[in-house]
Amino acid sequence: MDNPLLELERSALTRIAAAANIEDLEAVRVETLGRKGALNQVSAGFGKMAPEQRAATGKLLNGVKQNLERAIEQRRAEFESAALRARLDAEWLDLTLPAPGTRAGSLHPVTQLQREIEDLFTSLGFAVLDGPEVETEYNNFDALNIPPDHPARDMQDTFWLEGGYLLRTHTSAVQVRGMGRLKPPMRMIAPGRVFRNESVDASHEHTFYQLEGMMIDREVSVAHLTYFMKTLLTAIFHRDVTVRLRPGFFPFVEPGFELDISCLICGGSGCPVCKQSGWVELLPCGLVNPHVLRMGGIDPTEWNGFAFGLGLTRLAMMRYGIGDIRWLQGGDLRFLNQFGGAAL
Amino acid sequence: VKFSYNWLKDYVAGLETPPESLERLITMKTAECEGTPEITLPAQVLEVEPVPGSRYVKARIQTRVYGERTVVCGAPNCRKGMTTLYGPIGKKVIQGVESDGMLLSGFEAGINDDTAGIYEWQPGDPEFIDAIFDIDNKSLTHRPDLWGHFGMAREISAITGKRLVDPVKPSLIPPGESPVRIEIEDQDLCPRYSALVFDNVTIGPSPAWLQYRLTAVGLNPINNIVDLTNFLMAELAQPMHAFDRAKLRGATIFARPAKSGERILALNDIAYDLTPSNLVIADARGPIAIAGVIGGAESAISETTTSIVLESANFQASSVRKTSSALKLRTDASMRFEKAQDPANTTRALARAVELLQELSPGIRLIGGLADAARPLRPIPPVTLDLDWLACKLGRSLEAAEVRAILEALEFGVEPTAPRVFSVRIPSWRATKDIAMAEDLVEEVGRMIGYDSIPPKPPLIAATVPPEDPRRIFLRRIKSAVALQGFTEVSNYSFVSEEQVQKFGLRPEDHVRVLNPIAADQSLMRCSLLPGIFSDIEENSKHFASFRLFEIGNEIHKRGAELPDQITHLAAAVFNREGDGAAGLFELKRLAEILAPGAGVRAVQAKPYEHPARTAEIFWLGEGIGRLFELHPDLAKRAAILDLDLDRVLALRPAQANYQPVRRFPTSAFDLSVVTGLREPAGRVLTTLRAFGGALLLSIEFVRQYTGPPLDEGTQALTFRITVGAADRTLSADEVAEVRTRLTNGLFEKGYGLRG
């Protein structure tokens, strides 16, 4: 006949394996391993046993107890992991549903482009300056070597305000402010809104954005100017850009240039965009006229400089293929919402 | 300004560069040039019928550009089937038949000297007959000499290396007294006045070659004398004027400021009232021309003219410009004079006139010699050009011989004064305001060597960190923050209309006014972003059920006589077609708190465009920084707007405080449900709690608002969680209870009740 302890073990193990849930399992545990359970009853009979039988039974009892504890633990773990699986499965979420809350908005395309250029020039050591949109005649014209009754004033149709002020016609108006604030050697850019008294159509606006740039140092040459323009445009268009300079008249630079870039549409072989010339006029620039340096309080016998005026609005149109300038001033979200994804 | 290729060829010996290449060269080295190919074209004669009673024929022709035309032609070789040349010089009646343009001889078209008949075009002849280069006036602002063909020919000669041919023979002006006397009152305003007098003049149409040339560059042929003055202007850049001598009173011509009240009927049939700031040409009786701008009608050339005074003068650029802008009258003459013409040019043009008039008015007789009054021509100081400096400016090495050749080709005088140093003499036509310093010569050399011969080169520059502008950084971050919160950036005009500002309760007279607005509805400078934002809402609500947008822009505010103040504002809007509008307002309140952490709102009197029960002022650190409101329902459906003064926000922004040690002792918290009247603002209860909180109060957090049973009707309960604690100990139950008692007493004192 088997030892009743082993019989007990066998039947308990069978019940453990058959337990349908954690409650059944607990009942087995209480009946066998509990305070009043079967094993404890065996050990309660120890007192009546002979010493040698007591030792053998004790050893067996411990073995059975450990086996049952292990089996119960293992079964409990099975139940728990099944329960966890069931809970997790019940927590299934359809992540293809749209996220609640608002989508990020977007920055204006001109803002985005302006930031790129600001960052580029900041990395090259240029300060970024602001100037007022309402300006003095002096800053907008006289200090740029365009005295009253100079025909060059015709080059920019001006909005005049009461009190003798005007709306700046170019960000060049920040040149003299910049020279007053920063001492040479200096490098600065000044982006901002400018105004020309022109009727609005697909390619003309009375309100648009420019970015003025100026560098003043001991030695500044046409070669340096070309270098910066090439660096700038290559960064903006993310490809190598060929530039060329040709004569252009602007009283605040001498010599003055129009800078053309090789047409990005046809690569220079000629197309309707570049009027078959292979070149697109992009920005005016030049070496700073000594009169302008002098008016900025800088000695032209010691210092030289270059300056350029980038049409931010125009560049944004080229960058994003915008065919009508009027989209850029106003608030039509059907247009503006297309420039999302770059709100930072 | 327009230039005819054939005309230019007259002054450049052996020019063979085809028009297209020439156009590119001029663009790269002188000024941007837009070519129009072939204004005169080979034309096929389709049909010919005689004009009865004359040697003329009426011909129907076919041209590529103009299609079919009917012309009257007197040439003996005009016949059906031939190909000849057509000049589109306007309609006129010849022998009683209308001729739309005319057929040209080789001479008339400027391609050879053949005058015997119209051009016999042969296969193999060039496709073009003439080409017109159009140069934007603006790019010739600094080059008075380029306002005539001869000046442009000088450029072409320097560019191509072909010889320049001067058409002027100065010796044609004979010595002798002129029958007229010139009196200049102010030689600053009129540095020179020259004139010749001719007799035995016959007035009639100009020869075809002259008519063609004028037409080609956009001038209308009128009669031989007027055409001569226009031809000389287009050739030598010297504006001219011819007076009918019989209509002049006295033998003296005055150049003087107009007298107040003087009036002149000009050639354009408009009468101008003159002021002393207008320089006039006058005879003994009064003004006969507005100097440098336009001639008078009374002394104009007419069919009966037999004697003329031919004026060739020089006027101060700024004076002509002032007069021409004041009279709103821009003429071919005034455009040239305002670029500062060369005083040395007046007699050159007269000498050329003497030659041409022999052909244009056969039998004409020059009476006496030159009448000429002038300020002594000022010596033109030479400019010192250091070639190493020049190389440094251009960023390329240069040979002395190369520089010298370039300058001499442009007719500068070059005198070496030291190794690699030139003393450069400036020709008179470049000295009036174009060239006065060495920098100006950098351009002359640079454009001729070609800027493409200068390779780009990075400069050596100090490695410095650019100065930081906290305002720019702040505005940039705000823009990003607002966009990330779901708002799309818009960009509205700075101009607003009177009607728009009145809608927003603003007075037009408080705005800075534009003196020359582009349209009546854009006559004021905005002193609020709201009108623009409002029209954005209106427009977009047609396309979207809900949206968020914002603008960061400048308000322009009057500041007495000073430069107007420019205040940067943020205006953000939330539009929802559905809903009660509360969500939008709170979203904007949250936005304000993101930009100004800890900002609060307080009740404020609503403006007419604001919802009277949904308007608040945003305040931060004790100061108002903007407004939060719903648009009045009269204006729009449920649009919430936040308007913040970003310059104020920037000014108030506290510096980052120093680190505080993290609290070591636990804090205690309890809730208070405050019973108040229904519209009691939670913010006011909060203020009361703060006021009574004492030193141990750490924070108050709003938990919920409740109305309904068991509360009395007309009351609400606002529940707040109060957190208390101390830095150096755990508070005892008694201490916590003390704070609670103080708060409840305070609430009772202010008339609030307490629930539970």
Coordinates of C-alpha atoms in Angstrom, one line a residue, chain A:
Chain A
M1 CA 0.0 0.0 0.0
D2 CA 1.2 3.5 -0.8
N3 CA 2.0 5.9 1.8
P4 CA -1.1 8.0 2.4
L5 CA 1.0 11.1 1.9
L6 CA 2.0 10.1 -1.6
E7 CA -1.7 9.3 -2.2
L8 CA -2.6 12.8 -1.0
E9 CA 0.1 14.3 -3.2
R10 CA -1.1 12.5 -6.3
S11 CA -4.8 13.4 -5.8
A12 CA -3.9 17.1 -5.1
L13 CA -1.7 17.3 -8.2
T14 CA -4.6 15.9 -10.2
R15 CA -6.9 18.5 -8.8
I16 CA -4.4 21.3 -9.4
A17 CA -4.1 20.4 -13.0
A18 CA -7.8 20.2 -13.3
A19 CA -8.6 23.5 -11.6
A20 CA -10.7 25.5 -14.0
N21 CA -10.0 28.9 -12.4
I22 CA -8.0 30.6 -9.7
E23 CA -10.8 30.0 -7.2
D24 CA -10.7 26.2 -7.7
L25 CA -6.9 26.4 -7.3
E26 CA -7.3 28.3 -4.1
A27 CA -9.7 25.7 -2.7
V28 CA -7.1 22.9 -3.4
R29 CA -4.4 25.1 -1.7
V30 CA -6.6 25.6 1.4
E31 CA -7.5 21.9 1.6
T32 CA -3.9 20.7 1.3
L33 CA -1.5 23.4 2.4
G34 CA -3.9 25.6 4.5
R35 CA -3.7 25.9 8.3
K36 CA -6.3 23.2 8.7
G37 CA -5.3 21.4 5.5
A38 CA -4.4 17.7 5.0
L39 CA -0.7 18.2 5.3
N40 CA -1.0 20.0 8.6
Q41 CA -3.1 17.3 9.9
V42 CA -0.3 14.8 9.1
S43 CA 2.2 16.9 11.0
A44 CA -0.3 17.2 13.9
G45 CA 0.1 13.4 14.3
F46 CA 3.8 13.6 14.7
G47 CA 3.6 13.5 18.5
K48 CA 2.3 10.0 18.4
M49 CA 5.0 8.7 16.1
A50 CA 8.1 6.9 16.9
P51 CA 11.2 9.1 16.6
E52 CA 12.5 7.2 13.6
Q53 CA 9.1 7.1 11.8
R54 CA 8.7 10.8 12.6
A55 CA 12.0 11.7 10.9
A56 CA 11.1 9.7 7.7
T57 CA 7.5 11.1 7.6
G58 CA 8.8 14.7 8.2
K59 CA 11.1 14.4 5.3
L60 CA 8.4 13.0 3.0
L61 CA 6.0 15.6 4.2
N62 CA 8.4 18.5 3.3
G63 CA 8.9 17.0 -0.1
V64 CA 5.2 16.7 -0.8
K65 CA 4.6 20.3 0.5
Q66 CA 7.3 21.7 -1.8
N67 CA 5.9 19.8 -4.8
L68 CA 2.4 21.0 -4.2
E69 CA 3.5 24.6 -3.6
R70 CA 5.4 24.7 -6.8
A71 CA 2.5 23.1 -8.8
I72 CA 0.1 25.6 -7.4
E73 CA 2.4 28.6 -8.1
Q74 CA 2.9 27.4 -11.6
R75 CA -0.8 26.9 -12.2
R76 CA -1.5 30.4 -10.7
A77 CA 1.0 32.0 -13.1
E78 CA -0.8 30.3 -15.9
F79 CA -4.1 31.7 -14.8
E80 CA -2.6 35.2 -14.3
S81 CA -1.0 35.3 -17.7
A82 CA -4.2 34.1 -19.3
A83 CA -6.2 36.8 -17.4
L84 CA -3.6 39.5 -18.5
R85 CA -3.9 38.3 -22.1
A86 CA -7.7 38.5 -21.9
R87 CA -7.5 42.0 -20.4
L88 CA -5.1 43.3 -22.9
D89 CA -7.1 41.8 -25.7
A90 CA -10.2 43.6 -24.3
E91 CA -8.2 46.8 -24.5
W92 CA -7.8 46.7 -28.2
L93 CA -7.8 50.2 -29.7
D94 CA -8.3 51.2 -33.3
L95 CA -5.3 53.4 -33.8
T96 CA -6.3 54.2 -37.3
L97 CA -8.9 56.5 -35.8
P98 CA -7.9 60.2 -36.1
A99 CA -6.3 61.7 -33.1
P100 CA -8.6 64.2 -31.3
G101 CA -7.5 67.8 -30.8
T102 CA -6.4 70.3 -33.3
R103 CA -3.8 69.8 -36.0
A104 CA -0.8 72.1 -36.1
G105 CA -1.3 75.1 -38.3
S106 CA 1.3 76.5 -40.6
L107 CA 3.6 79.4 -41.1
H108 CA 3.3 81.6 -44.2
P109 CA 5.5 80.5 -47.0
V110 CA 7.4 83.8 -46.9
T111 CA 8.0 83.3 -43.2
Q112 CA 9.3 79.8 -43.8
L113 CA 11.7 81.0 -46.5
Q114 CA 12.7 84.0 -44.5
R115 CA 13.7 81.8 -41.6
E116 CA 15.8 79.6 -43.8
I117 CA 17.7 82.5 -45.0
E118 CA 18.0 84.1 -41.6
D119 CA 19.5 80.9 -40.2
L120 CA 21.9 80.6 -43.1
F121 CA 23.2 84.1 -42.7
T122 CA 23.3 83.9 -38.9
S123 CA 25.5 80.8 -39.3
L124 CA 27.8 83.0 -41.4
G125 CA 28.0 85.6 -38.7
F126 CA 25.4 88.1 -39.9
A127 CA 23.2 89.9 -37.5
V128 CA 19.5 90.0 -38.2
L129 CA 18.0 93.5 -37.9
D130 CA 14.5 95.0 -38.0
G131 CA 13.5 98.4 -39.3
P132 CA 10.3 100.3 -39.2
E133 CA 7.8 100.0 -42.1
V134 CA 7.0 103.7 -41.8
E135 CA 10.3 105.4 -42.5
T136 CA 11.8 108.8 -42.9
E137 CA 12.6 110.1 -46.4
Y138 CA 16.2 110.4 -45.2
N139 CA 16.6 106.7 -44.4
N140 CA 14.7 105.5 -47.4
F141 CA 16.3 107.9 -50.0
D142 CA 18.8 110.6 -49.0
A143 CA 21.0 108.3 -46.9
L144 CA 21.1 105.9 -49.9
N145 CA 22.5 108.6 -52.2
I146 CA 19.1 109.4 -53.7
P147 CA 18.6 113.1 -53.0
P148 CA 15.3 114.9 -53.6
D149 CA 14.7 115.6 -57.3
H150 CA 16.9 112.7 -58.3
P151 CA 15.4 110.8 -61.1
A152 CA 16.3 107.5 -59.3
R153 CA 13.3 108.3 -57.1
D154 CA 11.2 107.2 -60.1
M155 CA 12.6 103.7 -59.8
Q156 CA 10.4 103.1 -56.8
D157 CA 6.9 104.5 -56.7
T158 CA 6.5 105.7 -53.2
F159 CA 3.5 105.8 -50.8
W160 CA 3.7 109.1 -49.0
L161 CA 2.2 109.6 -45.5
E162 CA 1.1 112.7 -43.8
G163 CA 3.8 114.3 -41.8
G164 CA 6.4 113.8 -44.5
Y165 CA 7.0 110.2 -43.8
L166 CA 6.7 107.3 -46.2
L167 CA 6.3 103.6 -46.4
R168 CA 9.7 102.2 -47.0
T169 CA 10.1 101.2 -50.6
H170 CA 13.0 98.8 -49.9
T171 CA 14.7 97.1 -46.9
S172 CA 17.7 99.1 -48.0
A173 CA 16.3 101.7 -45.6
V174 CA 17.7 99.6 -42.8
Q175 CA 21.3 100.1 -44.1
V176 CA 21.9 103.4 -42.4
R177 CA 20.2 102.2 -39.2
G178 CA 22.4 99.1 -39.2
M179 CA 25.6 101.1 -39.8
G180 CA 24.6 103.3 -36.8
R181 CA 24.0 100.3 -34.6
L182 CA 26.8 97.9 -35.5
K183 CA 30.3 99.2 -36.0
P184 CA 32.5 97.8 -38.8
P185 CA 33.5 95.2 -39.5
M186 CA 29.8 94.3 -39.7
R187 CA 27.6 91.8 -41.4
M188 CA 23.8 92.2 -41.3
I189 CA 20.6 91.2 -43.0
A190 CA 17.2 93.0 -42.6
P191 CA 14.1 91.1 -43.8
G192 CA 10.8 92.9 -43.8
R193 CA 7.7 94.3 -45.5
V194 CA 8.1 96.9 -48.2
F195 CA 5.7 99.0 -50.2
R196 CA 5.5 100.3 -53.8
N197 CA 2.7 102.4 -55.2
E198 CA 1.8 100.0 -58.0
S199 CA -1.4 98.5 -59.1
V200 CA -1.8 94.9 -58.2
D201 CA -1.9 92.1 -60.8
A202 CA -0.7 88.6 -61.1
S203 CA 3.0 89.7 -61.0
H204 CA 2.8 93.1 -59.2
E205 CA 2.0 93.8 -55.6
H206 CA 2.1 97.0 -53.6
T207 CA 3.0 95.1 -50.5
F208 CA 5.8 92.5 -50.5
Y209 CA 8.8 91.2 -48.6
Q210 CA 12.5 91.8 -49.2
L211 CA 15.7 90.9 -47.4
E212 CA 18.5 93.4 -47.4
G213 CA 22.0 92.2 -46.8
M214 CA 25.2 94.2 -46.1
M215 CA 28.7 93.4 -45.2
I216 CA 31.4 95.9 -44.4
D217 CA 35.0 95.0 -43.8
R218 CA 38.5 96.2 -44.7
E219 CA 38.6 94.3 -48.0
V220 CA 35.3 93.5 -49.7
S221 CA 35.3 92.7 -53.4
V222 CA 33.0 91.8 -56.2
A223 CA 34.5 88.2 -55.9
H224 CA 33.3 88.1 -52.3
L225 CA 29.8 89.3 -53.2
T226 CA 29.5 86.7 -55.9
Y227 CA 30.6 84.0 -53.4
F228 CA 28.0 85.0 -50.8
M229 CA 25.3 85.1 -53.4
K230 CA 26.2 81.7 -54.8
T231 CA 26.3 80.2 -51.3
L232 CA 23.0 81.7 -50.5
L233 CA 21.2 80.6 -53.6
T234 CA 22.7 77.1 -53.6
A235 CA 21.4 76.7 -50.0
I236 CA 17.9 78.0 -50.9
F237 CA 17.4 76.0 -54.0
H238 CA 19.2 72.9 -52.6
R239 CA 21.3 72.6 -55.7
D240 CA 24.3 74.2 -57.4
V241 CA 23.2 77.5 -58.9
T242 CA 25.2 79.4 -61.5
V243 CA 25.1 83.2 -61.1
R244 CA 26.1 86.0 -63.2
L245 CA 26.5 89.7 -62.7
R246 CA 25.7 92.4 -65.2
P247 CA 25.6 96.2 -64.8
G248 CA 22.6 97.6 -63.0
F249 CA 22.1 101.1 -61.7
F250 CA 21.3 101.7 -58.0
P251 CA 22.5 104.9 -56.5
F252 CA 23.5 103.3 -53.2
V253 CA 26.0 100.9 -54.8
E254 CA 29.0 101.5 -57.1
P255 CA 29.4 99.5 -59.1
G256 CA 25.9 98.1 -59.1
F257 CA 24.7 94.8 -60.5
E258 CA 21.7 92.8 -61.5
L259 CA 22.3 89.3 -60.5
D260 CA 20.9 86.6 -62.7
I261 CA 20.7 82.9 -62.0
S262 CA 20.7 80.1 -64.5
C263 CA 17.1 79.2 -65.1
L264 CA 16.1 76.5 -62.7
I265 CA 13.3 75.3 -65.0
C266 CA 15.4 74.6 -68.2
G267 CA 18.8 74.5 -66.6
G268 CA 20.0 77.3 -68.9
S269 CA 19.0 75.9 -72.3
G270 CA 16.1 78.4 -72.7
C271 CA 12.4 78.1 -72.0
P272 CA 9.4 80.4 -71.7
V273 CA 10.1 81.1 -68.0
C274 CA 13.5 82.6 -68.8
K275 CA 12.3 84.0 -72.1
Q276 CA 14.6 81.7 -73.9
S277 CA 17.7 83.4 -72.4
G278 CA 18.6 80.7 -69.9
W279 CA 18.9 83.3 -67.2
V280 CA 16.4 84.7 -64.6
E281 CA 16.9 88.1 -63.0
L282 CA 16.9 87.6 -59.3
L283 CA 18.4 90.4 -57.2
P284 CA 20.1 93.7 -57.3
C285 CA 23.4 94.1 -55.5
G286 CA 26.7 95.9 -55.6
L287 CA 29.6 97.4 -53.7
V288 CA 28.4 100.0 -51.2
N289 CA 28.7 103.5 -52.5
P290 CA 31.3 105.5 -50.5
H291 CA 28.6 108.2 -50.0
V292 CA 26.4 105.7 -48.3
L293 CA 29.2 104.6 -46.0
R294 CA 30.0 108.2 -45.1
M295 CA 26.3 108.8 -44.3
G296 CA 26.4 105.8 -42.1
G297 CA 29.4 107.3 -40.2
I298 CA 31.9 104.9 -41.7
D299 CA 35.2 106.1 -43.4
P300 CA 35.2 104.8 -47.0
T301 CA 39.0 105.1 -47.2
E302 CA 39.2 102.4 -44.5
W303 CA 36.2 100.2 -45.1
N304 CA 34.5 98.6 -48.1
G305 CA 31.2 96.8 -48.3
F306 CA 28.7 95.0 -50.4
A307 CA 25.0 95.1 -50.2
F308 CA 22.2 93.1 -51.9
G309 CA 18.4 93.2 -51.8
L310 CA 16.6 89.8 -52.1
G311 CA 13.0 89.7 -53.1
L312 CA 11.6 87.3 -50.5
T313 CA 8.2 87.2 -52.0
R314 CA 9.5 86.6 -55.5
L315 CA 11.8 83.8 -54.2
A316 CA 8.9 82.2 -52.4
M317 CA 7.0 82.2 -55.7
M318 CA 9.9 80.5 -57.4
R319 CA 10.5 78.0 -54.6
Y320 CA 6.9 76.9 -54.4
G321 CA 5.9 77.5 -58.0
I322 CA 3.3 80.1 -57.1
G323 CA 2.1 81.8 -60.4
D324 CA 0.1 84.7 -58.9
I325 CA 1.6 87.0 -56.4
R326 CA -1.8 88.0 -55.0
W327 CA -2.1 84.7 -53.1
L328 CA 0.7 85.8 -50.8
Q329 CA -1.0 88.9 -49.3
G330 CA -4.2 88.0 -47.6
G331 CA -5.7 85.2 -45.6
D332 CA -7.1 82.5 -48.0
L333 CA -6.6 79.3 -46.0
R334 CA -7.3 77.2 -49.2
F335 CA -3.9 78.5 -50.2
L336 CA -2.1 79.0 -46.9
N337 CA -3.0 75.6 -45.4
Q338 CA -0.9 74.0 -48.1
F339 CA 2.3 75.1 -46.4
G340 CA 1.9 73.0 -43.2
G341 CA 4.4 70.7 -41.7
A342 CA 6.9 73.4 -40.9
A343 CA 5.4 75.3 -38.0
L344 CA 8.6 75.1 -35.9

